[in-house]
Amino acid sequence: MTVKVIRVGEDILSANEDKAGANKARLDKCGVLTVNIMSSPGAGKTSLIMSTIANLKDKLRIGVIEGDVASSVDAEKINALGIPVIQINTAGGCHLDANMVEYALNGLPLEAIDLLFIENVGNLICPNAFVLGEDRRVMIASTPEGDDKPLKYPAMFADSDCVLLNKIDLMPHLDFDNDAFRRTVTGLNPDVIIFPVSCQTGTGLADWYAWLTAAVRGKRGK
Amino acid sequence: MTVKVIRVGEDILSANEDKAGANKARLDKCGVLTVNIMSSPGAGKTSLIMSTIANLKDKLRIGVIEGDVASSVDAEKINALGIPVIQINTAGGCHLDANMVEYALNGLPLEAIDLLFIENVGNLICPNAFVLGEDRRVMIASTPEGDDKPLKYPAMFADSDCVLLNKIDLMPHLDFDNDAFRRTVTGLNPDVIIFPVSCQTGTGLADWYAWLTAAVRGKRGK
């Protein structure tokens, strides 16, 4: 009899991938385009979701899963817009995993959703390792964080389909080198799409809405 | 014979605390005041350390341990100031632990240091659970992250000795409720000291320098 060795890191990630695959199959069956949104704390995940709801809610049926270490302030904001939302509190955990998302999916009317946002816990490191069953991985970087963040937290930039550079309205007050930022991001991830935006003023969001709408149509067309 | 149960979380934290105790004893023996600096990515840890070096280096002998997932850009900036610095790359790890700090201490001239900064990995969650051997836990929150961060990431605010609210020069361009921020922070941590500062303009930093200098003198007076 061979000894069973549990490699904690590998086994956790492999179990998570299986569960994420099951989530994805379930979401595919209902035709839901699912977007995993990741960023540092305060980069603008909730603001982006709120702006997108305001802009697209007459065209697409949107649902939201909110991930936070504690509190339900974000879910309450989204609930006030009349959008189906489930809050996951990780109780200290620094990322969402596919198991948490499975629970949340049980509470959502998936047949009546075209576009599902999963707002991850604010963290530039661990969420990247845990797939959830999403179609698209989107990260938000914000200008006040500095142009060197892709150098210091490369994995999430390398693995995202799309990077939104948020808070560009603050650029005139910051020492942010836009060319250096772009150069590092595209060096890590040549296929990435970068949208410079301001969720505060609305600048640049039209391109994001168009990209998202095309992805939802693409999924329905399958 | 009783079965040995390994509780991964507990045992890791307990082993870390033992190692942190050994680090602390070693630093105490050399009279080094050690400050663990934690924040979100891009809140201003390196900027704070650089400003503090510029202001206090003629009065205090300063050393730095830099923690990052990848790169050594911060350590290079500090090295250029002629300050002893060791870079720890965590290779994907989302926090420093006491073991990593032990290795770094081996590379620093502890007898010739009065004040040691340990710049943790940018993360508002996990670094809080791992003591390193520090005398003071300092966190930086920055105004662009929003006033709701203490609600969403309460543990680190609850356990810090001092919170610097950085980037107050951006306040006029943001929707940041200073009273709400202070109320939540002091609700979590009634004894905390809050310093509103701007590392960009220097506003408010004199109080931080005075607090730090008093702590160094207090340790030497022991």
Tab-separated table of C-alpha atoms in Angstrom:
chain	number	residue	atom	x	y	z
A	1	MET	CA	0.000	0.000	0.000
A	2	THR	CA	1.478	3.345	-0.937
A	3	VAL	CA	1.404	6.151	1.530
A	4	LYS	CA	-1.031	8.901	0.692
A	5	VAL	CA	0.767	12.207	0.818
A	6	ILE	CA	-1.368	15.295	1.152
A	7	ARG	CA	0.362	18.276	-0.387
A	8	VAL	CA	-1.681	21.013	1.180
A	9	GLY	CA	-1.107	23.726	-1.408
A	10	GLU	CA	-1.509	21.475	-4.453
A	11	ASP	CA	-4.446	19.473	-3.130
A	12	ILE	CA	-6.364	22.567	-2.085
A	13	LEU	CA	-5.823	24.172	-5.484
A	14	SER	CA	-6.734	20.988	-7.347
A	15	ALA	CA	-9.940	20.495	-5.308
A	16	ASN	CA	-10.748	24.146	-5.943
A	17	GLU	CA	-10.306	23.684	-9.691
A	18	ASP	CA	-12.703	20.728	-9.720
A	19	LYS	CA	-15.315	22.733	-7.864
A	20	ALA	CA	-14.754	25.742	-10.145
A	21	GLY	CA	-15.320	23.463	-13.153
A	22	ALA	CA	-18.664	22.391	-11.690
A	23	ASN	CA	-19.634	26.037	-11.081
A	24	LYS	CA	-18.680	26.890	-14.654
A	25	ALA	CA	-20.765	24.033	-16.098
A	26	ARG	CA	-23.752	25.171	-14.067
A	27	LEU	CA	-23.344	28.801	-15.177
A	28	ASP	CA	-22.802	27.746	-18.813
A	29	LYS	CA	-26.035	25.760	-18.737
A	30	CYS	CA	-27.915	28.907	-17.703
A	31	GLY	CA	-26.014	31.066	-20.240
A	32	VAL	CA	-24.602	33.340	-17.512
A	33	LEU	CA	-21.424	35.259	-18.377
A	34	THR	CA	-19.423	35.368	-15.141
A	35	VAL	CA	-16.773	37.967	-14.389
A	36	ASN	CA	-14.357	37.676	-11.448
A	37	ILE	CA	-13.310	41.184	-10.385
A	38	MET	CA	-10.098	41.507	-8.395
A	39	SER	CA	-8.061	44.441	-7.058
A	40	SER	CA	-6.385	45.989	-4.030
A	41	PRO	CA	-8.703	47.271	-1.308
A	42	GLY	CA	-10.324	50.488	-2.442
A	43	ALA	CA	-9.274	50.408	-6.113
A	44	GLY	CA	-12.905	50.668	-7.207
A	45	LYS	CA	-14.475	47.201	-7.582
A	46	THR	CA	-17.831	48.185	-6.101
A	47	SER	CA	-17.859	51.545	-7.897
A	48	LEU	CA	-17.233	49.784	-11.224
A	49	ILE	CA	-20.027	47.298	-10.582
A	50	MET	CA	-22.426	50.096	-9.540
A	51	SER	CA	-21.628	52.176	-12.651
A	52	THR	CA	-22.031	49.121	-14.874
A	53	ILE	CA	-25.390	48.265	-13.330
A	54	ALA	CA	-26.582	51.856	-13.839
A	55	ASN	CA	-25.525	51.751	-17.484
A	56	LEU	CA	-26.465	48.210	-18.556
A	57	LYS	CA	-29.379	47.165	-16.370
A	58	ASP	CA	-31.983	47.933	-19.031
A	59	LYS	CA	-30.116	45.796	-21.575
A	60	LEU	CA	-28.806	42.924	-19.435
A	61	ARG	CA	-30.066	41.078	-16.383
A	62	ILE	CA	-27.262	41.450	-13.837
A	63	GLY	CA	-26.496	39.585	-10.616
A	64	VAL	CA	-23.708	40.075	-8.064
A	65	ILE	CA	-21.767	37.995	-5.530
A	66	GLU	CA	-19.953	40.222	-3.031
A	67	GLY	CA	-16.869	38.909	-1.226
A	68	ASP	CA	-15.569	40.660	1.881
A	69	VAL	CA	-13.596	39.754	4.978
A	70	ALA	CA	-16.324	41.412	7.043
A	71	SER	CA	-19.429	43.619	6.684
A	72	SER	CA	-22.139	43.740	4.040
A	73	VAL	CA	-21.894	47.425	3.114
A	74	ASP	CA	-21.243	46.701	-0.560
A	75	ALA	CA	-24.074	44.173	-0.888
A	76	GLU	CA	-26.465	46.657	0.703
A	77	LYS	CA	-25.543	49.305	-1.875
A	78	ILE	CA	-26.214	46.858	-4.716
A	79	ASN	CA	-29.392	45.508	-3.166
A	80	ALA	CA	-30.704	49.087	-3.054
A	81	LEU	CA	-30.465	49.109	-6.880
A	82	GLY	CA	-32.891	46.153	-7.085
A	83	ILE	CA	-30.193	43.730	-8.294
A	84	PRO	CA	-30.000	40.141	-6.942
A	85	VAL	CA	-26.945	40.003	-4.679
A	86	ILE	CA	-25.408	37.541	-2.220
A	87	GLN	CA	-22.776	38.590	0.330
A	88	ILE	CA	-20.003	36.160	1.247
A	89	ASN	CA	-18.088	37.030	4.430
A	90	THR	CA	-14.808	35.119	4.516
A	91	ALA	CA	-14.276	35.655	8.273
A	92	GLY	CA	-10.614	36.585	7.842
A	93	GLY	CA	-10.003	34.636	4.616
A	94	CYS	CA	-8.063	36.648	2.044
A	95	HIS	CA	-9.745	35.360	-1.127
A	96	LEU	CA	-12.920	33.741	-2.414
A	97	ASP	CA	-12.799	30.084	-3.423
A	98	ALA	CA	-15.013	27.972	-5.678
A	99	ASN	CA	-16.756	26.363	-2.718
A	100	MET	CA	-17.937	29.712	-1.360
A	101	VAL	CA	-19.158	30.646	-4.821
A	102	GLU	CA	-21.110	27.383	-5.097
A	103	TYR	CA	-23.024	28.321	-1.944
A	104	ALA	CA	-23.714	31.770	-3.321
A	105	LEU	CA	-24.939	30.372	-6.653
A	106	ASN	CA	-27.547	28.367	-4.723
A	107	GLY	CA	-29.086	31.634	-3.593
A	108	LEU	CA	-29.248	33.367	-6.992
A	109	PRO	CA	-31.917	33.109	-9.756
A	110	LEU	CA	-29.393	31.940	-12.380
A	111	GLU	CA	-32.024	31.394	-15.092
A	112	ALA	CA	-32.837	35.098	-14.871
A	113	ILE	CA	-29.246	36.421	-15.022
A	114	ASP	CA	-27.187	37.268	-18.149
A	115	LEU	CA	-24.157	38.760	-16.428
A	116	LEU	CA	-22.843	37.766	-13.004
A	117	PHE	CA	-20.168	39.817	-11.253
A	118	ILE	CA	-18.149	38.163	-8.520
A	119	GLU	CA	-16.445	40.874	-6.490
A	120	ASN	CA	-13.452	39.209	-4.865
A	121	VAL	CA	-11.835	40.190	-1.548
A	122	GLY	CA	-9.571	43.229	-1.921
A	123	ASN	CA	-6.131	41.638	-2.295
A	124	LEU	CA	-3.576	41.696	-5.144
A	125	ILE	CA	-2.076	38.310	-4.326
A	126	CYS	CA	-4.089	35.235	-3.274
A	127	PRO	CA	-7.354	35.626	-5.265
A	128	ASN	CA	-5.327	35.008	-8.408
A	129	ALA	CA	-4.619	31.371	-7.444
A	130	PHE	CA	-8.275	30.443	-6.888
A	131	VAL	CA	-10.454	30.095	-9.984
A	132	LEU	CA	-14.152	30.342	-9.213
A	133	GLY	CA	-15.844	29.177	-12.427
A	134	GLU	CA	-15.622	32.548	-14.171
A	135	ASP	CA	-15.515	33.280	-17.933
A	136	ARG	CA	-13.418	36.413	-17.564
A	137	ARG	CA	-10.846	37.580	-15.029
A	138	VAL	CA	-10.820	41.348	-14.667
A	139	MET	CA	-8.548	43.356	-12.443
A	140	ILE	CA	-8.657	46.967	-11.436
A	141	ALA	CA	-5.502	48.940	-10.758
A	142	SER	CA	-5.939	52.514	-9.553
A	143	THR	CA	-3.616	55.412	-10.243
A	144	PRO	CA	-2.986	56.402	-6.571
A	145	GLU	CA	-1.488	52.942	-5.971
A	146	GLY	CA	1.420	53.894	-8.235
A	147	ASP	CA	2.719	52.749	-11.604
A	148	ASP	CA	5.031	50.131	-10.039
A	149	LYS	CA	2.300	47.739	-8.874
A	150	PRO	CA	2.608	45.340	-11.864
A	151	LEU	CA	6.314	44.916	-10.992
A	152	LYS	CA	5.532	44.108	-7.381
A	153	TYR	CA	2.392	41.965	-7.834
A	154	PRO	CA	2.973	40.452	-11.279
A	155	ALA	CA	0.855	37.275	-11.176
A	156	MET	CA	-2.563	38.891	-11.159
A	157	PHE	CA	-1.623	41.238	-14.005
A	158	ALA	CA	-0.250	38.284	-15.987
A	159	ASP	CA	-3.417	36.203	-15.637
A	160	SER	CA	-6.177	38.763	-16.232
A	161	ASP	CA	-8.145	39.139	-19.472
A	162	CYS	CA	-8.644	42.824	-18.890
A	163	VAL	CA	-7.081	45.501	-16.663
A	164	LEU	CA	-9.022	48.645	-15.839
A	165	LEU	CA	-6.779	51.515	-14.779
A	166	ASN	CA	-9.201	53.425	-12.550
A	167	LYS	CA	-9.132	56.925	-10.987
A	168	ILE	CA	-7.517	58.532	-14.024
A	169	ASP	CA	-9.255	61.766	-12.920
A	170	LEU	CA	-6.620	61.943	-10.132
A	171	MET	CA	-3.687	61.725	-12.579
A	172	PRO	CA	-2.977	65.502	-12.587
A	173	HIS	CA	-2.368	65.312	-8.808
A	174	LEU	CA	-0.166	62.218	-8.903
A	175	ASP	CA	3.292	61.212	-10.027
A	176	PHE	CA	2.042	58.277	-12.179
A	177	ASP	CA	3.980	57.203	-15.271
A	178	ASN	CA	1.329	55.862	-17.638
A	179	ASP	CA	3.826	54.588	-20.221
A	180	ALA	CA	5.827	52.687	-17.597
A	181	PHE	CA	2.601	51.119	-16.277
A	182	ARG	CA	1.485	50.001	-19.748
A	183	ARG	CA	4.934	48.717	-20.639
A	184	THR	CA	5.127	46.528	-17.528
A	185	VAL	CA	1.570	45.211	-17.887
A	186	THR	CA	1.894	44.310	-21.563
A	187	GLY	CA	5.331	42.797	-20.850
A	188	LEU	CA	3.673	40.432	-18.368
A	189	ASN	CA	0.582	39.862	-20.492
A	190	PRO	CA	0.826	40.771	-24.209
A	191	ASP	CA	-2.854	39.924	-24.896
A	192	VAL	CA	-4.375	41.974	-22.105
A	193	ILE	CA	-6.853	44.750	-22.819
A	194	ILE	CA	-6.254	47.912	-20.780
A	195	PHE	CA	-9.117	50.375	-20.239
A	196	PRO	CA	-8.127	53.685	-18.603
A	197	VAL	CA	-11.275	54.801	-16.749
A	198	SER	CA	-12.689	56.945	-13.984
A	199	CYS	CA	-15.675	55.490	-12.164
A	200	GLN	CA	-16.043	58.919	-10.546
A	201	THR	CA	-16.454	60.910	-13.790
A	202	GLY	CA	-17.429	58.102	-16.191
A	203	THR	CA	-14.452	58.701	-18.502
A	204	GLY	CA	-13.539	55.624	-20.546
A	205	LEU	CA	-16.344	53.405	-19.251
A	206	ALA	CA	-18.120	53.197	-22.633
A	207	ASP	CA	-15.329	50.920	-23.935
A	208	TRP	CA	-15.677	48.666	-20.891
A	209	TYR	CA	-19.448	48.433	-21.340
A	210	ALA	CA	-18.992	47.549	-25.024
A	211	TRP	CA	-16.400	44.858	-24.212
A	212	LEU	CA	-18.658	43.360	-21.557
A	213	THR	CA	-21.777	43.434	-23.729
A	214	ALA	CA	-19.903	41.734	-26.578
A	215	ALA	CA	-18.759	39.006	-24.167
A	216	VAL	CA	-22.336	38.411	-22.961
A	217	ARG	CA	-23.562	38.202	-26.581
A	218	GLY	CA	-20.667	35.907	-27.476
A	219	LYS	CA	-21.644	33.545	-24.685
A	220	ARG	CA	-25.318	33.503	-25.653
A	221	GLY	CA	-24.327	32.871	-29.283
A	222	LYS	CA	-22.546	29.664	-28.252
B	1	MET	CA	-1.051	6.569	22.667
B	2	THR	CA	-3.042	9.620	21.663
B	3	VAL	CA	-3.248	10.622	18.057
B	4	LYS	CA	-1.287	13.748	17.187
B	5	VAL	CA	-3.552	16.148	15.367
B	6	ILE	CA	-1.884	18.874	13.361
B	7	ARG	CA	-4.100	21.902	13.133
B	8	VAL	CA	-2.421	23.662	10.268
B	9	GLY	CA	-3.591	27.195	11.039
B	10	GLU	CA	-2.980	27.028	14.791
B	11	ASP	CA	0.344	25.221	14.612
B	12	ILE	CA	1.728	27.558	11.990
B	13	LEU	CA	0.714	30.597	14.019
B	14	SER	CA	2.076	29.137	17.230
B	15	ALA	CA	5.437	28.249	15.620
B	16	ASN	CA	5.519	31.753	14.155
B	17	GLU	CA	4.951	33.289	17.592
B	18	ASP	CA	7.846	31.333	19.077
B	19	LYS	CA	10.145	32.477	16.299
B	20	ALA	CA	8.907	36.073	16.624
B	21	GLY	CA	9.707	35.912	20.358
B	22	ALA	CA	13.272	34.874	19.517
B	23	ASN	CA	13.578	37.726	16.994
B	24	LYS	CA	12.291	40.179	19.605
B	25	ALA	CA	14.793	38.978	22.237
B	26	ARG	CA	17.621	39.399	19.735
B	27	LEU	CA	16.479	42.909	18.759
B	28	ASP	CA	15.945	43.878	22.420
B	29	LYS	CA	19.497	42.821	23.259
B	30	CYS	CA	20.808	45.202	20.587
B	31	GLY	CA	18.408	47.977	21.667
B	32	VAL	CA	16.739	48.124	18.232
B	33	LEU	CA	13.211	49.579	18.090
B	34	THR	CA	11.416	47.549	15.422
B	35	VAL	CA	8.379	48.790	13.538
B	36	ASN	CA	6.232	46.507	11.340
B	37	ILE	CA	4.604	48.639	8.623
B	38	MET	CA	1.506	47.229	6.942
B	39	SER	CA	-0.968	48.540	4.349
B	40	SER	CA	-2.740	47.872	1.054
B	41	PRO	CA	-0.547	47.901	-2.044
B	42	GLY	CA	0.372	51.477	-2.907
B	43	ALA	CA	-0.837	53.159	0.291
B	44	GLY	CA	2.608	54.655	0.877
B	45	LYS	CA	4.778	52.305	2.973
B	46	THR	CA	7.974	52.954	1.017
B	47	SER	CA	7.267	56.677	0.724
B	48	LEU	CA	6.791	56.892	4.493
B	49	ILE	CA	10.040	55.038	5.144
B	50	MET	CA	11.928	57.226	2.640
B	51	SER	CA	10.577	60.463	4.196
B	52	THR	CA	11.403	59.205	7.673
B	53	ILE	CA	14.956	58.319	6.655
B	54	ALA	CA	15.428	61.762	5.088
B	55	ASN	CA	14.199	63.435	8.274
B	56	LEU	CA	15.724	61.279	11.026
B	57	LYS	CA	18.908	59.790	9.603
B	58	ASP	CA	21.156	62.350	11.298
B	59	LYS	CA	19.573	61.614	14.672
B	60	LEU	CA	18.962	57.850	14.489
B	61	ARG	CA	20.713	54.921	12.829
B	62	ILE	CA	18.042	53.340	10.640
B	63	GLY	CA	17.806	49.915	8.966
B	64	VAL	CA	15.124	48.440	6.716
B	65	ILE	CA	13.764	44.998	5.805
B	66	GLU	CA	11.714	45.152	2.589
B	67	GLY	CA	9.040	42.518	1.936
B	68	ASP	CA	7.610	42.052	-1.545
B	69	VAL	CA	6.018	39.274	-3.573
B	70	ALA	CA	8.504	40.037	-6.343
B	71	SER	CA	11.113	42.643	-7.387
B	72	SER	CA	13.590	44.671	-5.360
B	73	VAL	CA	12.611	48.158	-6.554
B	74	ASP	CA	11.904	49.400	-3.017
B	75	ALA	CA	15.133	48.029	-1.551
B	76	GLU	CA	17.096	49.680	-4.356
B	77	LYS	CA	15.542	53.065	-3.550
B	78	ILE	CA	16.510	52.692	0.116
B	79	ASN	CA	19.976	51.364	-0.646
B	80	ALA	CA	20.585	54.489	-2.723
B	81	LEU	CA	20.127	56.518	0.504
B	82	GLY	CA	23.044	54.648	2.116
B	83	ILE	CA	20.804	52.788	4.590
B	84	PRO	CA	21.357	49.069	5.385
B	85	VAL	CA	18.510	47.166	3.719
B	86	ILE	CA	17.600	43.532	3.051
B	87	GLN	CA	14.967	42.534	0.479
B	88	ILE	CA	12.756	39.517	1.165
B	89	ASN	CA	10.899	38.173	-1.881
B	90	THR	CA	8.044	35.937	-0.751
B	91	ALA	CA	7.620	34.262	-4.179
B	92	GLY	CA	3.845	34.577	-4.114
B	93	GLY	CA	3.428	34.587	-0.331
B	94	CYS	CA	1.013	37.255	0.868
B	95	HIS	CA	2.720	38.212	4.146
B	96	LEU	CA	6.067	38.160	5.924
B	97	ASP	CA	6.575	35.685	8.754
B	98	ALA	CA	9.001	35.557	11.656
B	99	ASN	CA	11.185	32.979	9.933
B	100	MET	CA	11.785	35.224	6.921
B	101	VAL	CA	12.615	38.085	9.274
B	102	GLU	CA	15.129	35.911	11.159
B	103	TYR	CA	17.007	35.351	7.884
B	104	ALA	CA	16.953	39.067	7.149
B	105	LEU	CA	18.250	39.919	10.649
B	106	ASN	CA	21.279	37.719	9.965
B	107	GLY	CA	22.233	40.109	7.163
B	108	LEU	CA	21.877	43.379	9.097
B	109	PRO	CA	24.387	45.136	11.413
B	110	LEU	CA	21.983	45.110	14.393
B	111	GLU	CA	24.499	46.626	16.834
B	112	ALA	CA	24.627	49.700	14.608
B	113	ILE	CA	20.855	50.203	14.233
B	114	ASP	CA	18.515	52.185	16.527
B	115	LEU	CA	15.351	51.933	14.437
B	116	LEU	CA	14.442	49.022	12.155
B	117	PHE	CA	11.545	49.272	9.728
B	118	ILE	CA	10.026	46.061	8.414
B	119	GLU	CA	7.950	46.902	5.335
B	120	ASN	CA	5.427	44.078	5.023
B	121	VAL	CA	3.837	42.799	1.785
B	122	GLY	CA	1.007	45.076	0.602
B	123	ASN	CA	-2.070	43.317	1.964
B	124	LEU	CA	-4.737	44.404	4.480
B	125	ILE	CA	-5.536	40.885	5.670
B	126	CYS	CA	-2.914	38.186	6.323
B	127	PRO	CA	0.092	40.195	7.610
B	128	ASN	CA	-1.947	40.996	10.703
B	129	ALA	CA	-1.914	37.355	11.866
B	130	PHE	CA	1.882	36.978	11.714
B	131	VAL	CA	3.887	38.770	14.397
B	132	LEU	CA	7.528	39.248	13.412
B	133	GLY	CA	9.225	40.319	16.649
B	134	GLU	CA	8.280	43.987	16.340
B	135	ASP	CA	7.818	46.578	19.106
B	136	ARG	CA	5.210	48.592	17.231
B	137	ARG	CA	2.605	47.698	14.602
B	138	VAL	CA	1.890	50.593	12.280
B	139	MET	CA	-0.584	50.618	9.444
B	140	ILE	CA	-1.091	53.075	6.652
B	141	ALA	CA	-4.516	53.743	5.197
B	142	SER	CA	-4.699	56.119	2.238
B	143	THR	CA	-7.561	58.439	1.395
B	144	PRO	CA	-8.158	57.161	-2.184
B	145	GLU	CA	-8.953	53.706	-0.751
B	146	GLY	CA	-12.110	55.164	0.793
B	147	ASP	CA	-13.358	55.774	4.316
B	148	ASP	CA	-15.031	52.340	4.544
B	149	LYS	CA	-11.838	50.274	4.690
B	150	PRO	CA	-11.855	49.853	8.509
B	151	LEU	CA	-15.360	48.342	8.208
B	152	LYS	CA	-14.236	45.880	5.569
B	153	TYR	CA	-10.784	44.957	6.919
B	154	PRO	CA	-11.264	45.441	10.665
B	155	ALA	CA	-8.583	43.167	12.164
B	156	MET	CA	-5.544	45.134	11.093
B	157	PHE	CA	-7.059	48.413	12.273
B	158	ALA	CA	-7.968	46.785	15.607
B	159	ASP	CA	-4.447	45.475	16.269
B	160	SER	CA	-2.261	48.428	15.232
B	161	ASP	CA	-0.586	50.831	17.658
B	162	CYS	CA	-0.742	53.650	15.145
B	163	VAL	CA	-2.658	54.380	11.933
B	164	LEU	CA	-1.294	56.881	9.438
B	165	LEU	CA	-3.975	58.258	7.134
B	166	ASN	CA	-1.835	59.099	4.103
B	167	LYS	CA	-2.472	61.116	0.915
B	168	ILE	CA	-4.534	63.773	2.690
B	169	ASP	CA	-3.368	66.161	-0.062
B	170	LEU	CA	-5.830	64.310	-2.376
B	171	MET	CA	-8.795	64.908	-0.018
B	172	PRO	CA	-10.213	67.871	-2.008
B	173	HIS	CA	-10.564	65.570	-5.049
B	174	LEU	CA	-12.165	62.656	-3.190
B	175	ASP	CA	-15.409	61.799	-1.500
B	176	PHE	CA	-13.753	60.775	1.795
B	177	ASP	CA	-15.639	61.171	5.086
B	178	ASN	CA	-12.909	61.830	7.649
B	179	ASP	CA	-15.261	61.712	10.652
B	180	ALA	CA	-16.716	58.358	9.571
B	181	PHE	CA	-13.190	56.961	9.132
B	182	ARG	CA	-12.066	58.124	12.591
B	183	ARG	CA	-15.259	56.895	14.226
B	184	THR	CA	-14.869	53.396	12.791
B	185	VAL	CA	-11.152	53.169	13.591
B	186	THR	CA	-11.523	54.342	17.203
B	187	GLY	CA	-14.558	52.064	17.588
B	188	LEU	CA	-12.345	49.101	16.677
B	189	ASN	CA	-9.323	50.351	18.602
B	190	PRO	CA	-9.951	53.047	21.249
B	191	ASP	CA	-6.225	53.409	22.103
B	192	VAL	CA	-4.965	53.875	18.549
B	193	ILE	CA	-3.085	57.009	17.534
B	194	ILE	CA	-4.149	58.411	14.146
B	195	PHE	CA	-1.787	60.679	12.213
B	196	PRO	CA	-3.269	62.352	9.108
B	197	VAL	CA	-0.294	62.872	6.793
B	198	SER	CA	0.842	63.412	3.238
B	199	CYS	CA	4.147	61.801	2.307
B	200	GLN	CA	3.946	63.836	-0.904
B	201	THR	CA	3.792	67.289	0.745
B	202	GLY	CA	5.155	66.438	4.213
B	203	THR	CA	1.996	67.616	6.000
B	204	GLY	CA	1.550	66.003	9.407
B	205	LEU	CA	4.782	64.010	9.366
B	206	ALA	CA	6.387	65.998	12.234
B	207	ASP	CA	4.000	64.301	14.691
B	208	TRP	CA	4.925	60.872	13.332
B	209	TYR	CA	8.658	61.624	13.631
B	210	ALA	CA	8.157	62.792	17.223
B	211	TRP	CA	6.171	59.645	18.122
B	212	LEU	CA	8.815	57.410	16.581
B	213	THR	CA	11.744	59.244	18.197
B	214	ALA	CA	10.058	59.005	21.603
B	215	ALA	CA	9.577	55.263	21.089
B	216	VAL	CA	13.272	54.794	20.210
B	217	ARG	CA	14.313	56.797	23.300
B	218	GLY	CA	11.835	54.826	25.433
B	219	LYS	CA	13.396	51.570	24.315
B	220	ARG	CA	16.951	52.754	24.958
B	221	GLY	CA	15.907	54.017	28.400
B	222	LYS	CA	14.879	50.502	29.390
